[in-house]
Tab-separated table of C-alpha atoms in Angstrom:
chain	number	residue	atom	x	y	z
A	1245	MET	CA	32.873	-20.466	11.919
A	1246	THR	CA	36.378	-20.992	13.782
A	1247	ASN	CA	37.353	-24.506	14.505
A	1248	GLN	CA	36.896	-24.180	17.993
A	1249	ALA	CA	33.315	-23.043	17.463
A	1250	GLN	CA	32.694	-26.178	15.273
A	1251	GLN	CA	33.155	-27.999	18.257
A	1252	LEU	CA	30.421	-27.133	20.170
A	1253	SER	CA	27.818	-26.937	16.883
A	1254	GLY	CA	25.354	-29.439	16.799
A	1255	THR	CA	21.849	-30.543	16.990
A	1256	ALA	CA	20.273	-30.972	20.454
A	1257	GLN	CA	22.315	-29.404	23.286
A	1258	GLU	CA	22.063	-27.008	26.157
A	1259	VAL	CA	24.561	-25.011	28.111
A	1260	GLN	CA	23.574	-23.400	31.623
A	1261	LYS	CA	21.869	-20.096	31.762
A	1262	VAL	CA	23.747	-17.073	32.641
A	1263	PRO	CA	21.890	-14.412	34.106
A	1264	LEU	CA	21.942	-11.177	31.828
A	1265	ASP	CA	21.523	-7.366	33.026
A	1266	ASN	CA	18.239	-6.849	33.738
A	1267	PRO	CA	16.805	-9.347	31.173
A	1268	GLU	CA	13.310	-8.645	31.299
A	1269	SER	CA	14.008	-4.722	30.169
A	1270	PHE	CA	15.095	-5.526	26.975
A	1271	ASP	CA	14.764	-8.079	24.059
A	1272	ILE	CA	18.134	-9.356	23.165
A	1273	ASN	CA	17.656	-9.295	19.431
A	1274	LEU	CA	16.360	-5.793	19.493
A	1275	THR	CA	16.163	-4.152	16.153
A	1276	THR	CA	13.554	-1.338	16.358
A	1277	GLU	CA	14.525	0.710	19.634
A	1278	SER	CA	16.669	3.730	19.947
A	1279	THR	CA	20.204	3.576	21.545
A	1280	GLN	CA	19.472	6.586	23.897
A	1281	ASP	CA	18.789	4.285	26.649
A	1282	TRP	CA	22.287	2.585	26.424
A	1283	ASN	CA	23.900	6.061	25.687
A	1284	PHE	CA	27.002	5.072	24.127
A	1285	TYR	CA	27.178	7.906	21.801
A	1286	THR	CA	26.330	11.904	22.253
A	1287	ILE	CA	26.088	14.579	20.174
A	1288	ARG	CA	27.359	18.031	20.957
A	1289	THR	CA	26.432	20.771	18.846
A	1290	THR	CA	28.789	24.169	19.232
A	1291	ASP	CA	29.250	26.955	17.054
A	1292	SER	CA	32.263	24.722	15.350
A	1293	GLY	CA	29.460	22.298	14.592
A	1294	ASN	CA	28.403	18.857	15.605
A	1295	PHE	CA	30.787	16.596	17.924
A	1296	ILE	CA	30.406	13.215	18.332
A	1297	ASP	CA	31.653	11.464	21.937
A	1298	MET	CA	31.612	7.736	22.234
A	1299	LYS	CA	32.834	5.896	25.468
A	1300	ILE	CA	34.322	2.439	24.870
A	1301	ALA	CA	32.400	1.235	28.391
A	1302	ASN	CA	29.124	1.991	27.268
A	1303	ILE	CA	29.786	0.615	23.445
A	1304	LEU	CA	30.751	-2.537	25.627
A	1305	LYS	CA	27.460	-2.000	27.329
A	1306	PHE	CA	25.673	-1.633	24.086
A	1307	PHE	CA	26.906	-5.300	22.935
A	1308	GLU	CA	26.156	-6.958	25.602
A	1309	ILE	CA	22.781	-5.604	25.806
A	1310	LYS	CA	22.783	-7.008	21.941
A	1311	GLY	CA	23.626	-10.075	23.184
A	1312	PHE	CA	27.108	-10.563	22.829
A	1313	ARG	CA	29.210	-12.552	24.822
A	1314	ARG	CA	32.436	-14.654	25.199
A	1315	LEU	CA	31.923	-18.295	25.371
A	1316	LYS	CA	34.602	-20.637	26.987
A	1317	MET	CA	35.660	-23.373	24.750
A	1318	PRO	CA	36.786	-26.829	25.591
A	1319	ASN	CA	40.186	-26.357	24.246
A	1320	GLY	CA	41.079	-23.172	26.178
A	1321	GLY	CA	40.244	-19.534	24.724
A	1322	TYR	CA	37.030	-17.785	23.898
A	1323	GLU	CA	34.500	-17.507	21.013
A	1324	LEU	CA	32.377	-14.413	20.355
A	1325	VAL	CA	28.808	-15.825	20.407
A	1326	LYS	CA	25.313	-13.725	20.205
A	1327	ILE	CA	22.487	-14.727	22.352
A	1328	HIS	CA	18.639	-14.646	20.389
A	1329	LYS	CA	15.604	-15.175	22.111
A	1330	ASN	CA	17.082	-15.399	25.330
A	1331	SER	CA	18.383	-18.904	24.829
A	1332	ILE	CA	19.767	-19.451	21.187
A	1333	LEU	CA	23.824	-18.954	20.910
A	1334	ILE	CA	24.979	-17.862	17.631
A	1335	PHE	CA	28.540	-17.632	16.650
A	1336	SER	CA	29.515	-14.590	15.601
A	1337	ASP	CA	32.321	-12.292	14.697
A	1338	THR	CA	33.652	-8.773	14.645
A	1339	ALA	CA	31.579	-8.424	10.999
A	1340	ASP	CA	28.163	-9.006	12.787
A	1341	MET	CA	29.409	-6.706	15.662
A	1342	MET	CA	29.757	-4.028	12.910
A	1343	GLU	CA	26.300	-5.046	10.914
A	1344	THR	CA	24.528	-4.749	14.694
A	1345	VAL	CA	26.233	-1.139	14.707
A	1346	ARG	CA	25.371	-0.097	11.413
A	1347	LYS	CA	21.540	-1.314	11.880
A	1348	GLN	CA	21.320	0.648	14.818
A	1349	LEU	CA	22.879	4.007	13.856
A	1350	ILE	CA	21.602	4.127	10.067
A	1351	GLU	CA	18.150	2.346	10.174
A	1352	ILE	CA	16.996	3.041	13.755
A	1353	ASP	CA	18.305	5.916	15.087
A	1354	ARG	CA	19.212	7.508	11.631
A	1355	GLN	CA	22.488	8.751	12.605
A	1356	PRO	CA	24.886	8.239	9.545
A	1357	GLU	CA	27.270	10.879	10.987
A	1358	VAL	CA	27.865	8.482	14.172
A	1359	TRP	CA	28.175	5.681	11.789
A	1360	GLU	CA	30.987	7.595	10.202
A	1361	ALA	CA	32.350	8.356	13.502
A	1362	PHE	CA	32.387	4.751	14.751
A	1363	MET	CA	34.019	3.284	11.619
A	1364	GLU	CA	36.838	5.981	11.607
A	1365	ARG	CA	37.730	5.530	15.086
A	1366	ASN	CA	37.835	1.589	15.027
A	1367	TYR	CA	36.425	1.100	18.401
A	1368	LEU	CA	36.253	-3.010	18.121
A	1369	THR	CA	39.471	-3.460	19.514
A	1370	SER	CA	41.009	-6.016	21.467
A	1371	GLN	CA	40.234	-3.911	24.490
A	1372	VAL	CA	36.625	-4.564	23.926
A	1373	ASP	CA	37.256	-8.314	23.283
A	1374	ASN	CA	38.979	-8.761	26.106
A	1375	ALA	CA	36.468	-6.601	28.537
A	1376	MET	CA	33.053	-8.373	27.137
A	1377	GLU	CA	31.604	-10.699	29.726
A	1378	ARG	CA	32.242	-14.590	29.724
A	1379	ILE	CA	30.175	-17.290	29.933
A	1380	LYS	CA	32.613	-19.423	31.956
A	1381	GLU	CA	30.402	-22.179	32.905
A	1382	VAL	CA	29.044	-24.579	29.984
A	1383	LYS	CA	26.108	-27.156	30.889
A	1384	LEU	CA	25.848	-28.962	27.525
A	1385	ASN	CA	23.508	-31.320	28.356
A	1386	GLN	CA	20.024	-30.512	30.268
A	1387	ALA	CA	18.524	-33.722	29.478
A	1388	THR	CA	17.752	-35.798	33.319
A	1389	LYS	CA	16.570	-39.173	33.662
A	1390	THR	CA	12.888	-38.370	33.482
A	1391	HIS	CA	13.040	-35.421	31.093
A	1392	SER	CA	14.293	-35.229	27.456
A	1393	TYR	CA	14.277	-32.191	25.215
A	1394	PHE	CA	14.167	-31.628	21.380
A	1395	PHE	CA	14.932	-28.204	19.691
A	1396	PHE	CA	12.501	-27.312	17.085
A	1397	GLU	CA	12.601	-23.673	14.716
A	1398	ASN	CA	9.062	-23.057	16.830
A	1399	GLY	CA	10.250	-23.813	20.243
A	1400	VAL	CA	11.658	-26.432	22.773
A	1401	VAL	CA	9.635	-29.724	23.185
A	1402	GLU	CA	10.068	-31.238	26.545
A	1403	VAL	CA	9.379	-35.206	26.893
A	1404	THR	CA	8.382	-36.965	29.882
A	1405	LYS	CA	6.928	-40.577	30.074
A	1406	ASP	CA	3.443	-39.232	29.839
A	1407	LYS	CA	3.640	-35.640	28.565
A	1408	THR	CA	4.939	-33.543	25.473
A	1409	LYS	CA	4.711	-29.917	25.940
A	1410	MET	CA	5.897	-27.107	23.721
A	1411	ILE	CA	8.280	-24.217	25.829
A	1412	PRO	CA	9.247	-20.903	24.013
A	1413	TYR	CA	12.870	-20.370	23.877
A	1414	GLU	CA	12.729	-17.470	25.835
A	1415	ASN	CA	11.417	-19.401	28.569
A	1416	TYR	CA	13.992	-22.410	28.200
A	1417	HIS	CA	15.976	-22.798	31.320
A	1418	GLY	CA	19.284	-23.259	29.079
A	1419	TYR	CA	21.043	-22.339	26.209
A	1420	ILE	CA	21.034	-23.871	22.557
A	1421	PHE	CA	23.176	-22.994	19.639
A	1422	GLU	CA	21.754	-22.299	16.663
A	1423	ASP	CA	22.396	-25.118	14.287
A	1424	GLN	CA	21.359	-27.207	16.952
A	1425	MET	CA	17.548	-26.322	16.263
A	1426	ILE	CA	15.509	-29.135	14.169
A	1427	LYS	CA	15.050	-27.135	10.931
A	1428	HIS	CA	11.342	-27.896	11.023
A	1429	PRO	CA	8.284	-26.130	12.684
A	1430	PHE	CA	6.745	-28.852	15.011
A	1431	GLU	CA	2.811	-29.168	15.934
A	1432	ILE	CA	1.903	-31.968	18.852
A	1433	GLN	CA	-0.005	-34.542	17.565
A	1434	HIS	CA	-2.004	-37.075	19.531
A	1435	PHE	CA	-2.282	-40.130	17.006
A	1436	VAL	CA	-5.317	-42.135	16.298
A	1437	ASN	CA	-6.102	-45.485	14.742
A	1438	ASN	CA	-5.751	-43.823	11.095
A	1439	ASP	CA	-2.934	-41.895	11.983
A	1440	ASN	CA	0.374	-43.518	11.159
A	1441	ALA	CA	3.506	-42.288	10.007
A	1442	MET	CA	5.528	-44.091	6.804
A	1443	PHE	CA	8.595	-44.346	9.032
A	1444	ASP	CA	6.784	-46.135	11.993
A	1445	ALA	CA	4.945	-48.534	9.217
A	1446	PHE	CA	8.605	-49.401	7.937
A	1447	LEU	CA	9.753	-50.220	11.370
A	1448	GLN	CA	6.718	-52.612	11.911
A	1449	ASN	CA	7.666	-54.390	8.588
A	1450	VAL	CA	11.429	-54.870	9.685
A	1451	THR	CA	10.723	-56.153	12.614
A	1452	ASN	CA	8.468	-58.802	10.791
A	1453	ASN	CA	5.320	-57.343	12.378
A	1454	ASP	CA	6.041	-58.747	16.015
A	1455	SER	CA	5.109	-56.320	18.701
A	1456	LYS	CA	7.603	-57.737	20.989
A	1457	ARG	CA	10.385	-57.122	18.562
A	1458	TYR	CA	8.775	-53.597	17.237
A	1459	ASP	CA	8.849	-52.584	21.110
A	1460	TYR	CA	12.683	-53.621	21.414
A	1461	LEU	CA	13.458	-51.527	18.597
A	1462	THR	CA	11.678	-48.706	19.052
A	1463	SER	CA	12.422	-48.642	22.892
A	1464	SER	CA	16.094	-48.781	21.869
A	1465	LEU	CA	15.595	-45.711	19.124
A	1466	GLY	CA	14.136	-44.015	22.144
A	1467	TYR	CA	17.358	-44.542	24.425
A	1468	LEU	CA	19.439	-43.222	21.606
A	1469	MET	CA	17.264	-40.071	21.302
A	1470	HIS	CA	17.341	-39.542	25.289
A	1471	THR	CA	20.758	-37.603	25.655
A	1472	TYR	CA	20.901	-37.985	29.378
A	1473	LYS	CA	23.646	-40.651	30.345
A	1474	ASP	CA	22.795	-42.814	32.901
A	1475	LYS	CA	26.123	-44.834	34.338
A	1476	THR	CA	23.498	-47.964	35.046
A	1477	LEU	CA	22.513	-48.387	31.292
A	1478	THR	CA	25.710	-47.978	29.207
A	1479	ARG	CA	24.796	-49.836	25.825
A	1480	ALA	CA	25.514	-49.766	22.292
A	1481	VAL	CA	22.756	-50.293	19.956
A	1482	ILE	CA	23.880	-52.844	17.177
A	1483	LEU	CA	21.550	-53.311	14.077
A	1484	VAL	CA	22.153	-56.421	12.405
A	1485	ASP	CA	20.609	-58.482	9.702
A	1486	GLU	CA	18.296	-61.418	10.636
A	1487	GLU	CA	19.457	-63.758	7.619
A	1488	ILE	CA	23.139	-63.745	7.018
A	1489	ASP	CA	24.563	-65.825	4.278
A	1490	PHE	CA	27.761	-66.814	5.772
A	1491	GLU	CA	28.912	-69.007	2.744
A	1492	GLY	CA	28.484	-66.084	0.031
A	1493	GLY	CA	29.007	-62.860	2.217
A	1494	ALA	CA	26.701	-60.882	4.118
A	1495	GLU	CA	24.073	-58.728	1.843
A	1496	GLY	CA	22.648	-55.990	3.877
A	1497	GLY	CA	19.834	-54.191	2.072
A	1498	THR	CA	17.369	-54.439	4.841
A	1499	GLY	CA	17.216	-50.697	6.069
A	1500	LYS	CA	19.793	-50.636	8.701
A	1501	THR	CA	20.970	-47.109	7.394
A	1502	LEU	CA	17.579	-45.991	6.949
A	1503	ILE	CA	17.055	-46.320	10.655
A	1504	THR	CA	20.197	-44.723	11.696
A	1505	GLU	CA	19.228	-41.647	9.571
A	1506	ALA	CA	15.970	-41.393	11.133
A	1507	VAL	CA	17.545	-40.779	14.534
A	1508	SER	CA	19.948	-38.428	13.276
A	1509	TYR	CA	17.340	-35.932	12.014
A	1510	LEU	CA	16.657	-35.517	15.793
A	1511	VAL	CA	19.927	-35.867	17.436
A	1512	LYS	CA	23.107	-34.289	16.610
A	1513	SER	CA	25.021	-37.321	15.052
A	1514	ALA	CA	28.455	-38.023	13.827
A	1515	VAL	CA	28.285	-40.602	11.063
A	1516	LYS	CA	31.495	-42.719	10.753
A	1517	ASP	CA	32.339	-45.258	8.009
A	1518	GLY	CA	32.708	-48.335	9.777
A	1519	ARG	CA	35.173	-49.709	7.123
A	1520	ALA	CA	37.669	-46.878	7.838
A	1521	LEU	CA	38.163	-48.400	11.347
A	1522	VAL	CA	40.622	-50.878	10.374
A	1523	THR	CA	41.641	-53.937	12.709
A	1524	GLY	CA	44.918	-52.214	13.732
A	1525	GLY	CA	43.317	-49.152	15.077
A	1526	ASN	CA	43.091	-45.526	13.907
A	1527	ARG	CA	44.183	-43.009	16.615
A	1528	PHE	CA	42.273	-39.907	14.485
A	1529	PHE	CA	39.209	-42.052	13.512
A	1530	TYR	CA	37.218	-39.887	16.325
A	1531	GLN	CA	38.736	-36.403	15.351
A	1532	ASP	CA	35.545	-35.068	14.260
A	1533	ILE	CA	33.574	-35.792	17.395
A	1534	ASP	CA	32.853	-32.860	19.753
A	1535	LEU	CA	31.074	-31.834	22.645
A	1536	SER	CA	28.053	-31.108	20.547
A	1537	HIS	CA	27.437	-34.878	19.455
A	1538	ARG	CA	24.947	-36.799	21.316
A	1539	LEU	CA	25.123	-39.982	19.070
A	1540	MET	CA	28.150	-41.864	17.314
A	1541	ILE	CA	26.919	-43.897	14.339
A	1542	ILE	CA	29.521	-46.477	13.052
A	1543	ASP	CA	27.799	-47.439	9.871
A	1544	ASP	CA	28.830	-50.988	7.908
A	1545	ILE	CA	31.395	-51.926	10.319
A	1546	SER	CA	33.712	-54.992	8.743
A	1547	SER	CA	33.614	-58.474	9.945
A	1548	ASP	CA	36.948	-58.326	11.584
A	1549	THR	CA	36.096	-55.363	13.732
A	1550	HIS	CA	35.965	-56.525	17.626
A	1551	PHE	CA	33.520	-55.000	20.007
A	1552	GLU	CA	36.565	-54.358	22.360
A	1553	LYS	CA	37.192	-51.485	20.189
A	1554	PHE	CA	34.154	-49.839	21.655
A	1555	PHE	CA	34.286	-50.527	25.006
A	1556	SER	CA	35.302	-47.562	26.583
A	1557	VAL	CA	33.717	-45.621	24.332
A	1558	VAL	CA	30.345	-46.981	25.679
A	1559	THR	CA	31.467	-47.183	29.572
A	1560	GLY	CA	33.168	-44.302	29.732
A	1561	GLY	CA	34.438	-40.735	28.433
A	1562	MET	CA	36.672	-40.545	25.366
A	1563	THR	CA	39.741	-38.809	24.100
A	1564	VAL	CA	39.613	-37.079	20.985
A	1565	GLU	CA	42.760	-36.827	18.860
A	1566	LYS	CA	42.992	-34.263	15.753
A	1567	LYS	CA	45.626	-34.096	13.562
A	1568	GLY	CA	48.288	-31.703	14.238
A	1569	LYS	CA	46.096	-30.384	17.156
A	1570	GLN	CA	45.933	-30.633	20.777
A	1571	SER	CA	43.762	-33.292	21.980
A	1572	PHE	CA	40.989	-33.145	24.488
A	1573	SER	CA	38.580	-35.010	26.311
A	1574	ILE	CA	35.101	-35.651	26.620
A	1575	PRO	CA	33.645	-36.693	29.826
A	1576	PHE	CA	30.965	-39.472	30.360
A	1577	ASP	CA	27.810	-37.379	30.917
A	1578	LEU	CA	28.710	-35.318	27.429
A	1579	SER	CA	30.151	-38.457	25.626
A	1580	PRO	CA	27.881	-39.621	22.402
A	1581	LYS	CA	25.844	-42.909	22.816
A	1582	LEU	CA	27.014	-45.211	19.985
A	1583	LEU	CA	25.030	-46.731	17.432
A	1584	ILE	CA	26.151	-49.527	15.080
A	1585	THR	CA	25.335	-51.384	11.960
A	1586	SER	CA	26.809	-54.371	10.280
A	1587	ASN	CA	26.482	-56.912	7.896
A	1588	TYR	CA	28.163	-59.243	9.968
A	1589	MET	CA	27.922	-60.317	13.917
A	1590	VAL	CA	29.720	-58.081	16.183
A	1591	ASN	CA	32.081	-60.212	17.862
A	1592	GLY	CA	34.085	-59.670	20.674
A	1593	ALA	CA	35.903	-61.655	23.669
A	1594	GLY	CA	32.245	-62.504	25.062
A	1595	GLY	CA	31.440	-62.872	28.817
A	1596	ASN	CA	28.784	-61.407	30.890
A	1597	SER	CA	30.514	-58.009	30.986
A	1598	GLU	CA	30.772	-57.649	27.210
A	1599	GLU	CA	27.000	-58.768	26.558
A	1600	ARG	CA	25.826	-56.513	29.149
A	1601	ARG	CA	27.152	-53.517	26.975
A	1602	LYS	CA	25.114	-54.620	23.899
A	1603	ILE	CA	21.757	-53.957	22.572
A	1604	GLU	CA	21.693	-56.256	19.687
A	1605	ILE	CA	18.528	-55.944	17.270
A	1606	GLU	CA	17.855	-58.467	14.192
A	1607	ILE	CA	16.545	-56.479	11.005
A	1608	SER	CA	14.206	-58.417	9.011
A	1609	PRO	CA	15.034	-59.023	5.238
A	1610	TYR	CA	11.677	-57.616	4.300
A	1611	TYR	CA	13.225	-54.798	2.332
A	1612	ARG	CA	15.491	-57.121	0.302
A	1613	SER	CA	12.812	-58.121	-2.117
A	1614	ARG	CA	10.851	-54.702	-2.224
A	1615	SER	CA	12.063	-50.813	-2.269
A	1616	ILE	CA	10.599	-48.447	-0.102
A	1617	LYS	CA	9.553	-46.300	-3.047
A	1618	GLU	CA	7.459	-49.220	-4.389
A	1619	GLU	CA	5.642	-49.732	-0.786
A	1620	PHE	CA	5.012	-46.045	0.019
A	1621	GLY	CA	5.057	-44.208	-3.483
A	1622	CYS	CA	8.038	-41.922	-2.302
A	1623	SER	CA	11.480	-42.067	-0.996
A	1624	PHE	CA	11.881	-41.396	2.561
A	1625	PHE	CA	12.922	-37.675	3.893
A	1626	GLY	CA	13.660	-36.113	0.540
A	1627	ASP	CA	10.076	-36.453	-0.917
A	1628	TRP	CA	8.232	-36.167	2.141
A	1629	ASP	CA	6.032	-32.813	2.727
A	1630	ALA	CA	5.516	-31.220	6.073
A	1631	LYS	CA	2.282	-33.221	7.179
A	1632	GLU	CA	4.629	-36.483	6.727
A	1633	TRP	CA	7.493	-34.796	8.439
A	1634	ASN	CA	5.347	-34.074	11.293
A	1635	LEU	CA	4.216	-37.400	11.939
A	1636	PHE	CA	7.599	-38.755	11.791
A	1637	TYR	CA	8.685	-36.022	14.131
A	1638	ASN	CA	5.794	-37.105	16.835
A	1639	LYS	CA	6.129	-40.671	16.104
A	1640	MET	CA	9.937	-40.868	17.022
A	1641	ILE	CA	9.390	-38.964	20.288
A	1642	THR	CA	6.651	-41.823	21.214
A	1643	TYR	CA	9.707	-43.744	21.063
A	1644	CYS	CA	11.257	-41.610	23.276
A	1645	GLN	CA	8.582	-41.566	25.834
A	1646	LYS	CA	8.540	-45.453	25.505
A	1647	PHE	CA	12.166	-45.705	26.519
A	1648	LEU	CA	11.390	-43.194	29.503
A	1649	LYS	CA	8.176	-45.297	30.837
A	1650	HIS	CA	9.645	-48.975	30.177
A	1651	SER	CA	13.340	-48.566	29.791
A	1652	ILE	CA	14.426	-50.887	27.073
A	1653	MET	CA	11.741	-53.709	25.865
A	1654	TYR	CA	13.833	-56.890	25.449
A	1655	SER	CA	12.596	-59.682	22.733
A	1656	GLU	CA	13.767	-63.094	22.507
A	1657	PRO	CA	16.499	-62.936	19.401
A	1658	ILE	CA	15.531	-64.898	16.413
A	1659	ASN	CA	18.523	-66.095	14.737
A	1660	LEU	CA	20.941	-63.886	16.742
A	1661	VAL	CA	22.411	-66.831	18.817
A	1662	GLU	CA	22.981	-69.053	15.736
A	1663	ASN	CA	24.469	-66.540	13.908
A	1664	LYS	CA	26.761	-65.372	16.602
A	1665	LEU	CA	28.125	-69.056	17.099
A	1666	ILE	CA	28.566	-69.314	13.052
A	1667	SER	CA	30.419	-65.836	13.520
A	1668	GLU	CA	32.652	-66.588	16.144
A	1669	THR	CA	33.639	-70.108	14.866
A	1670	ASP	CA	32.516	-71.234	11.283
A	1671	PHE	CA	29.995	-72.560	9.494
A	1672	SER	CA	31.576	-75.812	8.479
A	1673	PHE	CA	32.329	-76.245	12.276
A	1674	VAL	CA	28.707	-75.801	13.674
A	1675	GLU	CA	27.662	-78.235	10.581
A	1676	PHE	CA	30.346	-80.925	11.385
A	1677	MET	CA	29.434	-80.741	15.375
A	1678	ASP	CA	25.659	-80.597	14.513
A	1679	SER	CA	25.891	-83.950	12.677
A	1680	ASN	CA	28.528	-85.863	15.085
A	1681	VAL	CA	26.983	-84.815	18.507
A	1682	SER	CA	23.282	-84.837	17.720
A	1683	LEU	CA	22.366	-85.988	21.476
A	1684	ASP	CA	18.649	-86.685	22.743
A	1685	GLU	CA	17.193	-88.687	25.148
A	1686	GLU	CA	18.484	-91.747	23.956
A	1687	LYS	CA	22.095	-90.824	22.852
A	1688	THR	CA	23.003	-88.380	25.934
A	1689	GLU	CA	26.803	-88.106	25.774
A	1690	LEU	CA	29.275	-88.159	22.972
A	1691	LYS	CA	33.063	-89.131	24.186
A	1692	ALA	CA	36.095	-88.569	21.699
A	1693	GLU	CA	39.761	-88.322	22.024
A	1694	LYS	CA	40.364	-84.817	21.299
A	1695	ALA	CA	42.911	-84.931	18.625
A	1696	GLU	CA	41.263	-87.927	16.561
A	1697	PHE	CA	37.800	-85.467	16.734
A	1698	PHE	CA	39.817	-82.215	15.516
A	1699	LYS	CA	41.425	-84.536	12.946
A	1700	ALA	CA	38.182	-85.694	11.699
A	1701	TYR	CA	36.971	-82.187	11.245
A	1702	LYS	CA	40.123	-81.227	9.523
A	1703	GLU	CA	39.884	-83.732	7.046
A	1704	LYS	CA	36.418	-83.182	6.106
A	1705	HIS	CA	36.854	-79.269	6.122
A	1706	PRO	CA	40.749	-78.727	5.229
A	1707	LEU	CA	40.324	-75.162	3.781
A	1708	GLU	CA	38.102	-73.790	6.467
A	1709	SER	CA	40.470	-75.602	9.557
A	1710	LYS	CA	43.709	-74.683	7.577
A	1711	GLN	CA	44.614	-71.974	10.447
A	1712	LEU	CA	42.737	-73.795	13.178
A	1713	THR	CA	44.718	-75.166	16.217
A	1714	ILE	CA	43.884	-77.841	18.842
A	1715	ASN	CA	43.508	-75.097	21.488
A	1716	MET	CA	41.107	-72.977	19.418
A	1717	PHE	CA	39.121	-76.123	18.457
A	1718	LYS	CA	38.517	-76.935	22.209
A	1719	LYS	CA	37.611	-73.348	22.402
A	1720	TRP	CA	34.744	-73.500	19.624
A	1721	CYS	CA	33.559	-76.706	20.929
A	1722	GLY	CA	32.811	-74.885	24.470
A	1723	LYS	CA	31.075	-72.300	22.658
A	1724	TYR	CA	28.929	-74.632	20.790
A	1725	ALA	CA	27.735	-76.588	23.922
A	1726	ILE	CA	27.035	-73.308	25.645
A	1727	VAL	CA	24.579	-72.726	22.323
A	1728	ARG	CA	23.009	-76.194	22.193
A	1729	ASN	CA	22.945	-76.216	26.133
A	1730	TYR	CA	25.067	-79.148	26.543
A	1731	ASP	CA	27.463	-80.015	29.493
A	1732	ILE	CA	30.949	-80.262	28.106
A	1733	GLU	CA	33.989	-81.538	30.023
A	1734	HIS	CA	37.816	-81.928	29.040
A	1735	GLN	CA	39.155	-85.157	30.555
A	1736	LYS	CA	42.633	-87.092	30.823
A	1737	SER	CA	43.096	-90.806	30.992
A	1738	ASN	CA	46.176	-92.561	29.744
A	1739	SER	CA	48.189	-89.587	28.842
A	1740	LYS	CA	45.349	-88.952	25.943
A	1741	SER	CA	42.729	-86.073	26.232
A	1742	TYR	CA	39.087	-86.537	25.798
A	1743	LEU	CA	36.326	-84.342	24.966
A	1744	LYS	CA	32.793	-85.262	26.714
A	1745	ILE	CA	29.794	-83.831	25.578
A	1746	SER	CA	26.437	-84.462	27.314
A	1747	VAL	CA	22.819	-83.373	27.640
A	1748	LYS	CA	22.209	-81.271	30.836
A	1749	LEU	CA	20.734	-83.279	33.528
A	1750	LYS	CA	17.475	-81.794	34.304
A	1751	PRO	CA	17.219	-80.820	38.341
A	1752	GLU	CA	15.410	-83.076	40.344
A	1753	LYS	CA	11.802	-81.923	41.578
A	1754	GLU	CA	12.067	-81.142	45.419
A	1755	THR	CA	9.873	-83.589	47.453
């Protein structure tokens, strides 16, 4: 497969159906019928022997009936493809065209002399290539706001909020690429009480068997699997640990990567090492992203990676730069959704605009003290039999249905707000503030000279505050007040600056 062809390969894409010449009259993957109806060769018998005549136009027609087309690529130019089952595009080359002719002439028509003549005269020239029918308009995402599609070996699964049904590829109103298919025969399964997929039990464990947290996680996975891009819901899903050790470093090991792997079995995904995305940026970080990818997974990003780096990817299209090659743009409706995992909090500039772009899900530390194999008796994915795979795919599709029916089912955070505060300031600062502020109904406010308060923190925590300025300290105090639900004021009196933190006044009841 050429580089351009690789740009459109993947799992779970479609292209707009282009009408074929009288498609009802033949099967594009024919291997058993004679070519006589296509008449791309004739044999004349004379006194001098047999003469074989072939016409370029008829040879071209033969290849088009066999499903060969030229597909327009995003970077310009065309790639040779072959249509199978009226919907599946297989990237091809001249060797495949030669093999198609050989099978027809040797195995079906039993005309070895014609095959010899075909090889001698080299009919696969640029003339045939240039004249072949083109597929110019390519629609790569058939999903709509209400319909999602998954492509299995034995058919297309159409999913709505209330229904799942199988469509034969011959009846599917779109194209997909051969390697976009999920390599598994799928059977629709209706769950009963004693039917439970291992992966679903795993998700219940990592949400601490809390139904609201479970719905939040599974509906978010459904959002990621639904390939429709909605401008009113542009968010990155971020998986973080519920418990973070800020003093000894983040531990991980909670199953976040296993969740990303599961989604990638249903949606064509580009998996990126988050540690390779350095703070200074890497213009070629996205160079292996192409139009086939519906999900970009950035696994294990570092603590100094800010969310602003991904903002444009979440809210709009993206530009892909490749080393030594022309860059190209992926429009919003075809750009991949974003799934991030981190052992740290994913910080940014803050504000409502940023928060509206995040779906932050806390993963319980359940599997830090036990292994998947110990609990389930096997490793996930690699040790599963056909029955467990089918349970897994069916269950994942129910998460997509949950999203189509309810959208994102948000739940209240566990430690997220506190962990964000510590991550955006410092553990020592939060500890210092809690010790010195500690407001309640009796002590309703703290007023301190800002410079003296700052000095007190630096003296108690000289190492942690080494690079801290008084302006940054002021911002940290503001973040602290928001999380603790306090009011904060910065006052000046007699050329001195004061910090006033107070308990929020309860609104008076209307009379």
